[in-house]
Tab-separated table of C-alpha atoms in Angstrom:
chain	number	residue	atom	x	y	z
A	590	MET	CA	131.948	145.297	104.850
A	591	PRO	CA	131.893	149.091	104.671
A	592	GLY	CA	133.975	150.710	101.956
A	593	VAL	CA	134.076	147.554	99.830
A	594	LYS	CA	132.504	147.623	96.399
A	595	GLU	CA	129.487	145.373	95.955
A	596	GLN	CA	131.217	143.275	93.289
A	597	GLN	CA	134.228	142.615	95.562
A	598	ARG	CA	131.915	141.837	98.458
A	599	SER	CA	129.941	139.335	96.381
A	600	ARG	CA	133.114	137.581	95.197
A	601	ALA	CA	134.484	137.364	98.737
A	602	LEU	CA	131.240	135.941	100.093
A	603	ALA	CA	131.004	133.459	97.200
A	604	ALA	CA	134.557	132.277	97.928
A	605	LEU	CA	133.796	131.848	101.636
A	606	LEU	CA	130.646	129.865	100.844
A	607	ALA	CA	132.423	127.715	98.226
A	608	SER	CA	135.267	126.905	100.624
A	609	GLY	CA	132.857	125.816	103.321
A	610	LEU	CA	134.165	128.358	105.825
A	611	VAL	CA	130.725	129.932	106.130
A	612	GLU	CA	127.209	128.633	105.618
A	613	GLN	CA	124.033	130.442	104.762
A	614	ARG	CA	121.408	129.322	107.265
A	615	THR	CA	118.778	131.905	106.373
A	616	PRO	CA	118.711	134.407	103.518
A	617	GLY	CA	121.189	137.203	104.224
A	618	ARG	CA	122.611	135.523	107.321
A	619	LEU	CA	125.980	133.746	107.164
A	620	VAL	CA	127.544	131.791	110.006
A	621	ALA	CA	130.975	130.232	110.432
A	622	SER	CA	131.002	126.510	109.708
A	623	GLU	CA	131.530	124.638	112.957
A	624	THR	CA	132.562	121.486	111.124
A	625	VAL	CA	135.456	123.009	109.179
A	626	PHE	CA	136.975	124.708	112.202
A	627	ARG	CA	136.461	121.663	114.430
A	628	GLU	CA	138.275	119.488	111.860
A	629	LEU	CA	141.147	121.991	111.573
A	630	LEU	CA	141.562	122.092	115.340
A	631	ALA	CA	141.501	118.301	115.538
A	632	GLN	CA	144.393	118.139	113.056
A	633	GLN	CA	146.607	120.351	115.225
A	634	PRO	CA	149.208	118.494	117.287
A	635	ARG	CA	148.415	118.172	120.968
A	636	GLN	CA	150.379	120.476	123.266
A	637	PRO	CA	152.701	118.422	125.529
A	638	GLN	CA	152.066	119.002	129.221
A	639	THR	CA	155.561	118.236	130.521
A	640	GLY	CA	159.153	119.182	129.753
A	641	PRO	CA	160.446	121.946	127.484
A	642	ASP	CA	157.992	121.037	124.704
A	643	ARG	CA	155.108	122.555	126.643
A	644	PHE	CA	156.627	125.994	125.969
A	645	LEU	CA	156.723	125.369	122.219
A	646	ARG	CA	153.948	125.314	119.651
A	647	LEU	CA	154.804	123.839	116.267
A	648	GLY	CA	158.466	124.159	117.254
A	649	ARG	CA	158.271	127.863	118.153
A	650	ILE	CA	158.481	129.419	121.591
A	651	VAL	CA	155.080	130.535	122.857
A	652	SER	CA	156.371	131.551	126.300
A	653	TYR	CA	159.497	131.349	128.396
A	654	PRO	CA	159.286	129.384	131.646
A	655	ALA	CA	159.296	131.558	134.752
A	656	ASN	CA	161.142	128.813	136.630
A	657	ARG	CA	164.877	129.241	135.997
A	658	ALA	CA	165.608	125.495	135.814
A	659	GLU	CA	162.823	124.938	133.289
A	660	ARG	CA	163.990	127.935	131.255
A	661	ARG	CA	167.500	126.468	131.221
A	662	ARG	CA	166.199	123.108	129.954
A	663	LEU	CA	164.321	124.840	127.130
A	664	LEU	CA	167.375	126.911	126.197
A	665	GLU	CA	169.704	123.872	126.376
A	666	ARG	CA	167.521	122.099	123.877
A	667	ILE	CA	167.493	125.056	121.511
A	668	ALA	CA	171.256	125.614	121.818
A	669	GLY	CA	171.897	121.977	120.901
A	670	GLU	CA	169.627	122.260	117.876
A	671	VAL	CA	171.026	125.512	116.456
A	672	ALA	CA	174.751	124.801	116.739
A	673	ALA	CA	176.976	121.765	116.547
A	674	PRO	CA	179.940	121.293	118.906
A	675	GLY	CA	182.968	123.151	117.540
A	676	GLU	CA	180.910	125.085	114.986
A	677	GLN	CA	181.647	128.828	114.751
A	678	LEU	CA	178.674	130.963	113.713
A	679	THR	CA	178.410	134.619	112.812
A	680	GLU	CA	175.736	136.663	114.535
A	681	GLN	CA	173.737	136.625	111.306
A	682	GLN	CA	173.898	132.824	111.147
A	683	VAL	CA	172.799	132.538	114.770
A	684	ASN	CA	169.919	134.941	114.143
A	685	GLU	CA	168.781	133.023	111.055
A	686	ARG	CA	168.722	129.755	112.996
A	687	LEU	CA	166.950	131.296	115.982
A	688	LEU	CA	164.192	132.581	113.681
A	689	ASP	CA	162.938	128.984	113.599
A	690	TYR	CA	162.062	129.404	117.293
A	691	THR	CA	161.002	133.043	117.684
A	692	ASP	CA	160.728	136.392	115.945
A	693	ASP	CA	162.562	138.008	118.887
A	694	VAL	CA	165.977	136.529	118.101
A	695	VAL	CA	167.781	139.212	120.108
A	696	LEU	CA	166.050	138.143	123.337
A	697	LEU	CA	166.604	134.445	122.685
A	698	ARG	CA	170.266	134.973	121.763
A	699	ARG	CA	170.763	137.031	124.945
A	700	TYR	CA	169.178	134.276	127.068
A	701	LEU	CA	171.450	131.676	125.463
A	702	VAL	CA	174.539	133.782	126.191
A	703	ASP	CA	173.418	134.726	129.722
A	704	PHE	CA	172.814	131.067	130.594
A	705	GLY	CA	176.261	130.161	129.240
A	706	LEU	CA	174.781	127.960	126.527
A	707	LEU	CA	176.206	130.003	123.685
A	708	GLN	CA	179.568	131.752	123.877
A	709	ARG	CA	180.413	134.951	122.092
A	710	THR	CA	184.019	135.673	121.161
A	711	ARG	CA	185.624	138.740	122.737
A	712	SER	CA	185.525	140.513	119.384
A	713	GLY	CA	181.814	139.705	119.098
A	714	SER	CA	182.407	138.348	115.605
A	715	SER	CA	181.244	134.794	116.235
A	716	TYR	CA	179.361	132.453	118.537
A	717	CYS	CA	179.844	128.804	119.478
A	718	LEU	CA	178.676	126.240	121.987
A	719	PRO	CA	180.791	126.111	125.145
A	720	PRO	CA	183.349	123.244	125.149
A	721	ASP	CA	181.380	121.282	127.772
A	722	HIS	CA	178.055	121.369	125.889
A	723	SER	CA	176.884	117.810	125.308
A	724	GLY	CA	173.986	118.570	122.937
A	725	PRO	CA	170.189	118.417	123.272
């Protein structure tokens, strides 16, 4: 750890050892604890292999489907979760809700509008679900 004072280095190493994240196998040699990381990975929810959920991880978009029909199904689900039928939302409200799914809210909002799953008023002041949207 170049550039770190010896006292800070010692405290950091002591904390890593105390937490069980690293183990000292031989003097001066630390290794990552396989057990701790294996247990953490085992606690993670399994990634679904079918449907829109396979493009989400912990509820957030990890990738957009290349297949247009699959992308539409993913976006339909999100649209139904971020807005209720008849609800009018400002752009800021839409963005805040879309943050639950992605950091790139502009791209997601654009996809929702382009697929006709979210309508923008002519003035651009609000968004709503189209009248024929039946929910997720």
